[in-house]
Amino acid sequence: MDEVIGIINDIKQKKFKPVYFLMGEEPYYIDKISEFIESSILSEEERGFNQMVLYGRDISVQDIISNAKRYPMMADYQVIIVKEAQDLSRTIDDLSSYVENPQPTTILVFAYKYKTLDKRKSLAKSLQKNGLLFESKKLYDNQVGTWIVRILKGKGYAIEPKASEMLVEFLGTDLNKINNELEKLQIILPVGTTITANHIEENIGFSKDFNVFELRKAIGSKAILQAYKIADHFAQNKKEYPMVLTTGQVFAFFVKLLQFHGLNDKSAANVAKVLAVSPFFVQEYITAAKNYPMKKVSNIVSSLRDIDSKSKGVGANQMHEADLLKEMLIKIFN
């Protein structure tokens, strides 16, 4: 994120690169940088003659180079943005000759999503020397909560840890999806608001009481009645709470609990780092470790593998999801 801020600030200060090659698994920052270049370098009057958006599936690398070598009309620069540039992956190395000697009055942008260049090859080396090569990496689950906090802070909002974790649980690590939901909340809630789990439930539709986060918490604290109540809700709403996802999350929790038992340093900071979880969850593992000794956790992990197989139809074609959820809880609590 700091690298992105640096790129944006340089553009604001008119410190332009002749070629911006934006690549990687996470499309969010690729889109944001591309959109900022598209909307901020040229004035509205200049864009008509000097800005074009091309698509990788519709054009060749040689056509892009030909366009890039043109001179701007009544402007200092022309801007060319190549979207879906990953469709040019087979011939993208042909760009090397241009990057070695780019047109100084052209700002050429490639949005190369879900793929990366081989940094050992000449194109990547030329981009690092004469342009900008940016890799947008996918965030891990435990990094997304911090990202949410930073995004909201920059817009004058705060968010409770539980609300943040609910977003991650239901939307995963897709930053575009998360940002879209955050923008909806910003329309509804005034600047200065601290976003709560209630805000998420009321405005986005994710239940603050019936979710895998709460099921995991109930299991860890041995709140047996609550765990069965949540499981029953899941069974009645199978589309919203797929069995495979539920068993996968519970299995991951106990695998991390096994790791926790093996730690010599059980300080909050070390637990969060080694288990790759948000600090918000550390107490959950401390509580669960008191309720489930290491040997019991090992047995549960083994049982959950069996439940996971059954949830995928292996050896349990006649079992309903409700029965599988009950079996899972019985194996954990007994």
mmCIF file of C-alpha atoms in Angstrom, residues 17-306:
data_model
loop_
_atom_site.group_PDB
_atom_site.id
_atom_site.type_symbol
_atom_site.label_atom_id
_atom_site.label_comp_id
_atom_site.label_asym_id
_atom_site.label_seq_id
_atom_site.Cartn_x
_atom_site.Cartn_y
_atom_site.Cartn_z
ATOM 1 C CA LYS A 17 7.278 7.361 -15.987
ATOM 2 C CA PRO A 18 7.095 6.657 -19.735
ATOM 3 C CA VAL A 19 5.841 3.106 -19.058
ATOM 4 C CA TYR A 20 3.807 1.804 -16.111
ATOM 5 C CA PHE A 21 3.593 -1.984 -16.062
ATOM 6 C CA LEU A 22 1.097 -2.973 -13.366
ATOM 7 C CA MET A 23 0.938 -6.715 -12.819
ATOM 8 C CA GLY A 24 -0.048 -9.307 -10.239
ATOM 9 C CA GLU A 25 -2.702 -11.452 -8.603
ATOM 10 C CA GLU A 26 -4.542 -8.623 -6.828
ATOM 11 C CA PRO A 27 -6.403 -6.450 -9.389
ATOM 12 C CA TYR A 28 -7.518 -3.781 -6.879
ATOM 13 C CA TYR A 29 -4.358 -1.666 -6.955
ATOM 14 C CA ILE A 30 -3.829 -2.229 -10.667
ATOM 15 C CA ASP A 31 -7.282 -0.725 -11.262
ATOM 16 C CA LYS A 32 -6.755 2.140 -8.811
ATOM 17 C CA ILE A 33 -3.435 3.256 -10.324
ATOM 18 C CA SER A 34 -4.783 2.892 -13.882
ATOM 19 C CA GLU A 35 -7.908 4.872 -13.026
ATOM 20 C CA PHE A 36 -5.882 7.614 -11.363
ATOM 21 C CA ILE A 37 -3.627 7.990 -14.416
ATOM 22 C CA GLU A 38 -6.664 7.942 -16.700
ATOM 23 C CA SER A 39 -8.429 10.718 -14.793
ATOM 24 C CA SER A 40 -5.621 12.993 -13.633
ATOM 25 C CA ILE A 41 -2.755 13.480 -16.094
ATOM 26 C CA LEU A 42 -4.573 15.132 -18.993
ATOM 27 C CA SER A 43 -7.240 17.799 -18.816
ATOM 28 C CA GLU A 44 -10.680 17.004 -20.148
ATOM 29 C CA GLU A 45 -9.961 19.010 -23.330
ATOM 30 C CA GLU A 46 -6.652 17.206 -23.927
ATOM 31 C CA ARG A 47 -8.087 13.714 -23.556
ATOM 32 C CA GLY A 48 -10.085 13.811 -26.787
ATOM 33 C CA PHE A 49 -6.956 13.761 -28.972
ATOM 34 C CA ASN A 50 -4.337 12.422 -26.580
ATOM 35 C CA GLN A 51 -5.803 9.622 -24.489
ATOM 36 C CA MET A 52 -6.826 6.165 -25.614
ATOM 37 C CA VAL A 53 -7.881 2.968 -23.878
ATOM 38 C CA LEU A 54 -6.964 -0.274 -25.620
ATOM 39 C CA TYR A 55 -7.733 -3.893 -24.754
ATOM 40 C CA GLY A 56 -5.211 -6.714 -24.919
ATOM 41 C CA ARG A 57 -7.569 -9.099 -26.686
ATOM 42 C CA ASP A 58 -8.157 -6.613 -29.530
ATOM 43 C CA ILE A 59 -4.664 -5.347 -30.319
ATOM 44 C CA SER A 60 -1.099 -6.533 -30.850
ATOM 45 C CA VAL A 61 2.053 -5.409 -29.071
ATOM 46 C CA GLN A 62 3.301 -3.905 -32.340
ATOM 47 C CA ASP A 63 0.109 -1.840 -32.716
ATOM 48 C CA ILE A 64 0.557 -0.558 -29.163
ATOM 49 C CA ILE A 65 4.155 0.440 -29.929
ATOM 50 C CA SER A 66 3.052 2.247 -33.108
ATOM 51 C CA ASN A 67 0.491 4.241 -31.129
ATOM 52 C CA ALA A 68 3.018 4.957 -28.386
ATOM 53 C CA LYS A 69 5.481 6.477 -30.879
ATOM 54 C CA ARG A 70 2.993 9.157 -31.962
ATOM 55 C CA TYR A 71 3.402 12.691 -30.703
ATOM 56 C CA PRO A 72 0.693 14.392 -28.629
ATOM 57 C CA MET A 73 -1.534 17.071 -30.166
ATOM 58 C CA MET A 74 -1.646 20.406 -28.329
ATOM 59 C CA ALA A 75 -0.577 18.754 -25.070
ATOM 60 C CA ASP A 76 2.640 17.785 -23.315
ATOM 61 C CA TYR A 77 1.755 14.103 -23.189
ATOM 62 C CA GLN A 78 -0.418 11.428 -24.665
ATOM 63 C CA VAL A 79 -1.732 8.659 -22.383
ATOM 64 C CA ILE A 80 -2.311 5.100 -23.591
ATOM 65 C CA ILE A 81 -3.866 2.579 -21.210
ATOM 66 C CA VAL A 82 -3.866 -1.099 -22.158
ATOM 67 C CA LYS A 83 -6.502 -2.918 -20.118
ATOM 68 C CA GLU A 84 -6.631 -6.720 -19.820
ATOM 69 C CA ALA A 85 -3.016 -6.686 -21.003
ATOM 70 C CA GLN A 86 -2.562 -10.265 -19.749
ATOM 71 C CA ASP A 87 -4.208 -11.338 -23.001
ATOM 72 C CA LEU A 88 -0.919 -10.323 -24.643
ATOM 73 C CA SER A 89 1.162 -12.653 -22.471
ATOM 74 C CA ARG A 90 2.406 -14.759 -25.401
ATOM 75 C CA THR A 91 3.940 -11.795 -27.206
ATOM 76 C CA ILE A 92 4.528 -9.324 -24.356
ATOM 77 C CA ASP A 93 8.319 -9.788 -24.585
ATOM 78 C CA ASP A 94 8.130 -7.964 -27.938
ATOM 79 C CA LEU A 95 7.648 -4.796 -25.896
ATOM 80 C CA SER A 96 11.308 -4.875 -24.792
ATOM 81 C CA SER A 97 12.655 -2.845 -27.718
ATOM 82 C CA TYR A 98 10.218 -0.006 -27.010
ATOM 83 C CA VAL A 99 10.893 0.030 -23.265
ATOM 84 C CA GLU A 100 14.624 0.282 -23.993
ATOM 85 C CA ASN A 101 13.957 3.572 -25.777
ATOM 86 C CA PRO A 102 10.466 4.833 -24.833
ATOM 87 C CA GLN A 103 8.819 7.911 -26.312
ATOM 88 C CA PRO A 104 9.270 10.609 -23.621
ATOM 89 C CA THR A 105 5.960 12.324 -24.448
ATOM 90 C CA THR A 106 3.923 9.116 -24.115
ATOM 91 C CA ILE A 107 2.704 7.640 -20.845
ATOM 92 C CA LEU A 108 1.995 3.988 -21.577
ATOM 93 C CA VAL A 109 0.135 1.942 -18.963
ATOM 94 C CA PHE A 110 -0.330 -1.836 -18.910
ATOM 95 C CA ALA A 111 -2.934 -3.414 -16.604
ATOM 96 C CA TYR A 112 -1.563 -6.956 -16.582
ATOM 97 C CA LYS A 113 -3.855 -8.740 -14.144
ATOM 98 C CA TYR A 114 -3.527 -12.166 -12.488
ATOM 99 C CA LYS A 115 -0.118 -12.773 -14.071
ATOM 100 C CA THR A 116 3.453 -11.580 -13.593
ATOM 101 C CA LEU A 117 6.480 -11.126 -15.806
ATOM 102 C CA ASP A 118 9.576 -13.220 -15.330
ATOM 103 C CA LYS A 119 11.844 -10.710 -13.583
ATOM 104 C CA ARG A 120 14.936 -12.469 -14.917
ATOM 105 C CA LYS A 121 14.038 -11.566 -18.508
ATOM 106 C CA SER A 122 15.040 -8.420 -20.369
ATOM 107 C CA LEU A 123 11.558 -6.863 -20.426
ATOM 108 C CA ALA A 124 11.266 -6.795 -16.641
ATOM 109 C CA LYS A 125 14.815 -5.464 -16.296
ATOM 110 C CA SER A 126 14.155 -2.728 -18.867
ATOM 111 C CA LEU A 127 10.942 -1.737 -17.102
ATOM 112 C CA GLN A 128 12.766 -1.444 -13.789
ATOM 113 C CA LYS A 129 15.407 0.720 -15.458
ATOM 114 C CA ASN A 130 13.344 2.944 -17.751
ATOM 115 C CA GLY A 131 9.797 2.737 -16.450
ATOM 116 C CA LEU A 132 7.885 1.378 -13.473
ATOM 117 C CA LEU A 133 7.266 -2.292 -12.759
ATOM 118 C CA PHE A 134 4.681 -2.745 -10.010
ATOM 119 C CA GLU A 135 3.548 -6.105 -8.647
ATOM 120 C CA SER A 136 0.197 -6.163 -6.857
ATOM 121 C CA LYS A 137 0.364 -9.186 -4.564
ATOM 122 C CA LYS A 138 -2.615 -10.977 -3.069
ATOM 123 C CA LEU A 139 -3.044 -10.238 0.619
ATOM 124 C CA TYR A 140 -3.184 -13.051 3.160
ATOM 125 C CA ASP A 141 -6.311 -13.376 5.301
ATOM 126 C CA ASN A 142 -4.537 -11.929 8.331
ATOM 127 C CA GLN A 143 -3.417 -8.856 6.349
ATOM 128 C CA VAL A 144 -6.825 -7.834 5.018
ATOM 129 C CA GLY A 145 -8.119 -6.544 8.369
ATOM 130 C CA THR A 146 -5.204 -4.095 8.614
ATOM 131 C CA TRP A 147 -5.871 -3.028 5.020
ATOM 132 C CA ILE A 148 -9.527 -2.324 5.841
ATOM 133 C CA VAL A 149 -8.524 -0.206 8.848
ATOM 134 C CA ARG A 150 -6.078 1.845 6.756
ATOM 135 C CA ILE A 151 -8.528 2.391 3.901
ATOM 136 C CA LEU A 152 -11.249 3.575 6.273
ATOM 137 C CA LYS A 153 -8.891 5.728 8.343
ATOM 138 C CA GLY A 154 -7.857 7.572 5.192
ATOM 139 C CA LYS A 155 -11.525 8.438 4.613
ATOM 140 C CA GLY A 156 -12.275 9.470 8.187
ATOM 141 C CA TYR A 157 -13.850 6.242 9.472
ATOM 142 C CA ALA A 158 -12.918 3.540 11.980
ATOM 143 C CA ILE A 159 -14.084 -0.061 12.288
ATOM 144 C CA GLU A 160 -14.472 -2.529 15.142
ATOM 145 C CA PRO A 161 -12.326 -5.696 14.884
ATOM 146 C CA LYS A 162 -15.372 -7.974 14.721
ATOM 147 C CA ALA A 163 -16.903 -5.952 11.886
ATOM 148 C CA SER A 164 -13.641 -6.117 9.968
ATOM 149 C CA GLU A 165 -13.353 -9.872 10.450
ATOM 150 C CA MET A 166 -16.945 -10.371 9.306
ATOM 151 C CA LEU A 167 -16.096 -8.693 6.009
ATOM 152 C CA VAL A 168 -13.036 -10.891 5.556
ATOM 153 C CA GLU A 169 -14.966 -14.022 6.451
ATOM 154 C CA PHE A 170 -17.780 -13.394 3.970
ATOM 155 C CA LEU A 171 -15.836 -11.705 1.164
ATOM 156 C CA GLY A 172 -12.433 -13.355 1.492
ATOM 157 C CA THR A 173 -9.386 -11.457 0.258
ATOM 158 C CA ASP A 174 -11.032 -9.858 -2.792
ATOM 159 C CA LEU A 175 -10.179 -6.197 -2.162
ATOM 160 C CA ASN A 176 -12.509 -4.925 -4.883
ATOM 161 C CA LYS A 177 -15.511 -6.660 -3.297
ATOM 162 C CA ILE A 178 -14.568 -5.424 0.163
ATOM 163 C CA ASN A 179 -14.021 -1.887 -1.082
ATOM 164 C CA ASN A 180 -17.412 -1.891 -2.827
ATOM 165 C CA GLU A 181 -19.128 -2.815 0.440
ATOM 166 C CA LEU A 182 -17.142 -0.212 2.373
ATOM 167 C CA GLU A 183 -18.167 2.450 -0.135
ATOM 168 C CA LYS A 184 -21.831 1.525 0.400
ATOM 169 C CA LEU A 185 -21.375 2.022 4.145
ATOM 170 C CA GLN A 186 -19.669 5.373 3.584
ATOM 171 C CA ILE A 187 -22.693 6.588 1.650
ATOM 172 C CA ILE A 188 -24.995 5.663 4.544
ATOM 173 C CA LEU A 189 -22.832 6.542 7.542
ATOM 174 C CA PRO A 190 -21.432 10.008 8.333
ATOM 175 C CA VAL A 191 -17.688 10.648 8.416
ATOM 176 C CA GLY A 192 -16.285 9.929 11.868
ATOM 177 C CA THR A 193 -18.425 6.811 12.385
ATOM 178 C CA THR A 194 -16.907 3.664 13.856
ATOM 179 C CA ILE A 195 -18.347 0.815 11.777
ATOM 180 C CA THR A 196 -19.722 -1.975 13.952
ATOM 181 C CA ALA A 197 -20.919 -5.539 13.438
ATOM 182 C CA ASN A 198 -24.483 -4.169 13.604
ATOM 183 C CA HIS A 199 -23.747 -1.802 10.705
ATOM 184 C CA ILE A 200 -22.459 -4.764 8.671
ATOM 185 C CA GLU A 201 -25.532 -6.855 9.473
ATOM 186 C CA GLU A 202 -28.077 -4.083 8.855
ATOM 187 C CA ASN A 203 -26.582 -2.640 5.672
ATOM 188 C CA ILE A 204 -24.720 -5.492 3.991
ATOM 189 C CA GLY A 205 -26.712 -8.476 5.203
ATOM 190 C CA PHE A 206 -24.080 -10.605 6.930
ATOM 191 C CA SER A 207 -25.398 -11.959 10.212
ATOM 192 C CA LYS A 208 -23.321 -10.920 13.216
ATOM 193 C CA ASP A 209 -24.584 -13.900 15.247
ATOM 194 C CA PHE A 210 -24.779 -16.708 12.701
ATOM 195 C CA ASN A 211 -21.497 -17.051 10.860
ATOM 196 C CA VAL A 212 -18.412 -19.254 10.858
ATOM 197 C CA PHE A 213 -16.613 -16.679 13.009
ATOM 198 C CA GLU A 214 -19.200 -17.127 15.778
ATOM 199 C CA LEU A 215 -19.355 -20.915 15.306
ATOM 200 C CA ARG A 216 -15.596 -21.150 15.715
ATOM 201 C CA LYS A 217 -15.755 -18.955 18.800
ATOM 202 C CA ALA A 218 -18.538 -21.088 20.328
ATOM 203 C CA ILE A 219 -16.592 -24.278 19.655
ATOM 204 C CA GLY A 220 -13.396 -22.857 21.106
ATOM 205 C CA SER A 221 -15.099 -21.700 24.308
ATOM 206 C CA LYS A 222 -17.200 -24.899 24.507
ATOM 207 C CA ALA A 223 -20.438 -22.945 24.326
ATOM 208 C CA ILE A 224 -22.139 -26.136 23.190
ATOM 209 C CA LEU A 225 -25.725 -24.888 22.995
ATOM 210 C CA GLN A 226 -24.685 -21.842 20.950
ATOM 211 C CA ALA A 227 -22.626 -23.986 18.581
ATOM 212 C CA TYR A 228 -25.592 -26.275 17.885
ATOM 213 C CA LYS A 229 -27.852 -23.249 17.424
ATOM 214 C CA ILE A 230 -25.503 -21.798 14.800
ATOM 215 C CA ALA A 231 -25.123 -25.183 13.108
ATOM 216 C CA ASP A 232 -28.907 -25.507 12.883
ATOM 217 C CA HIS A 233 -29.079 -22.048 11.251
ATOM 218 C CA PHE A 234 -26.437 -23.134 8.737
ATOM 219 C CA ALA A 235 -28.369 -26.308 7.932
ATOM 220 C CA GLN A 236 -31.508 -24.265 7.204
ATOM 221 C CA ASN A 237 -29.620 -21.824 4.992
ATOM 222 C CA LYS A 238 -27.369 -24.131 2.969
ATOM 223 C CA LYS A 239 -26.796 -21.717 0.082
ATOM 224 C CA GLU A 240 -25.483 -18.988 2.367
ATOM 225 C CA TYR A 241 -23.387 -21.376 4.472
ATOM 226 C CA PRO A 242 -21.960 -24.159 2.280
ATOM 227 C CA MET A 243 -20.958 -27.227 4.271
ATOM 228 C CA VAL A 244 -17.569 -27.455 2.541
ATOM 229 C CA LEU A 245 -16.724 -23.896 3.590
ATOM 230 C CA THR A 246 -17.845 -24.507 7.181
ATOM 231 C CA THR A 247 -15.857 -27.703 7.647
ATOM 232 C CA GLY A 248 -12.853 -26.101 5.966
ATOM 233 C CA GLN A 249 -12.896 -23.139 8.347
ATOM 234 C CA VAL A 250 -13.336 -25.308 11.442
ATOM 235 C CA PHE A 251 -10.590 -27.650 10.266
ATOM 236 C CA ALA A 252 -8.237 -24.687 9.720
ATOM 237 C CA PHE A 253 -9.034 -23.444 13.238
ATOM 238 C CA PHE A 254 -8.000 -26.735 14.858
ATOM 239 C CA VAL A 255 -4.867 -27.029 12.723
ATOM 240 C CA LYS A 256 -3.830 -23.600 14.003
ATOM 241 C CA LEU A 257 -4.769 -24.644 17.537
ATOM 242 C CA LEU A 258 -2.401 -27.597 17.143
ATOM 243 C CA GLN A 259 0.305 -25.120 16.123
ATOM 244 C CA PHE A 260 -0.529 -22.974 19.149
ATOM 245 C CA HIS A 261 0.009 -25.916 21.501
ATOM 246 C CA GLY A 262 3.462 -26.411 20.016
ATOM 247 C CA LEU A 263 4.610 -22.829 20.567
ATOM 248 C CA ASN A 264 7.130 -22.050 23.272
ATOM 249 C CA ASP A 265 6.455 -18.316 23.008
ATOM 250 C CA LYS A 266 2.732 -17.826 23.496
ATOM 251 C CA SER A 267 2.832 -14.036 23.668
ATOM 252 C CA ALA A 268 0.031 -12.359 21.707
ATOM 253 C CA ALA A 269 2.423 -10.862 19.158
ATOM 254 C CA ASN A 270 4.174 -14.162 18.465
ATOM 255 C CA VAL A 271 0.924 -16.139 18.262
ATOM 256 C CA ALA A 272 -0.512 -13.672 15.734
ATOM 257 C CA LYS A 273 2.682 -13.831 13.674
ATOM 258 C CA VAL A 274 3.204 -17.614 13.664
ATOM 259 C CA LEU A 275 -0.453 -18.537 13.180
ATOM 260 C CA ALA A 276 -0.906 -15.736 10.616
ATOM 261 C CA VAL A 277 -4.068 -14.509 12.317
ATOM 262 C CA SER A 278 -5.328 -11.115 13.379
ATOM 263 C CA PRO A 279 -4.337 -10.149 16.942
ATOM 264 C CA PHE A 280 -8.093 -9.941 17.521
ATOM 265 C CA PHE A 281 -8.238 -13.766 17.384
ATOM 266 C CA VAL A 282 -5.360 -14.571 19.733
ATOM 267 C CA GLN A 283 -7.532 -14.758 22.851
ATOM 268 C CA GLU A 284 -9.777 -17.193 21.011
ATOM 269 C CA TYR A 285 -6.862 -19.620 20.655
ATOM 270 C CA ILE A 286 -5.781 -19.135 24.256
ATOM 271 C CA THR A 287 -9.294 -20.019 25.426
ATOM 272 C CA ALA A 288 -9.587 -22.988 23.055
ATOM 273 C CA ALA A 289 -6.208 -24.381 24.140
ATOM 274 C CA LYS A 290 -7.491 -24.587 27.733
ATOM 275 C CA ASN A 291 -10.550 -26.528 26.578
ATOM 276 C CA TYR A 292 -8.809 -28.830 24.090
ATOM 277 C CA PRO A 293 -5.468 -30.451 25.055
ATOM 278 C CA MET A 294 -3.042 -31.250 22.253
ATOM 279 C CA LYS A 295 -4.000 -34.945 22.073
ATOM 280 C CA LYS A 296 -7.688 -34.068 21.805
ATOM 281 C CA VAL A 297 -6.935 -31.525 19.066
ATOM 282 C CA SER A 298 -5.039 -34.183 17.087
ATOM 283 C CA ASN A 299 -8.048 -36.511 17.294
ATOM 284 C CA ILE A 300 -10.401 -33.701 16.230
ATOM 285 C CA VAL A 301 -8.234 -32.859 13.203
ATOM 286 C CA SER A 302 -8.382 -36.494 12.143
ATOM 287 C CA SER A 303 -12.170 -36.606 12.596
ATOM 288 C CA LEU A 304 -12.640 -33.373 10.664
ATOM 289 C CA ARG A 305 -10.778 -34.818 7.697
ATOM 290 C CA ASP A 306 -13.394 -37.574 7.621
#
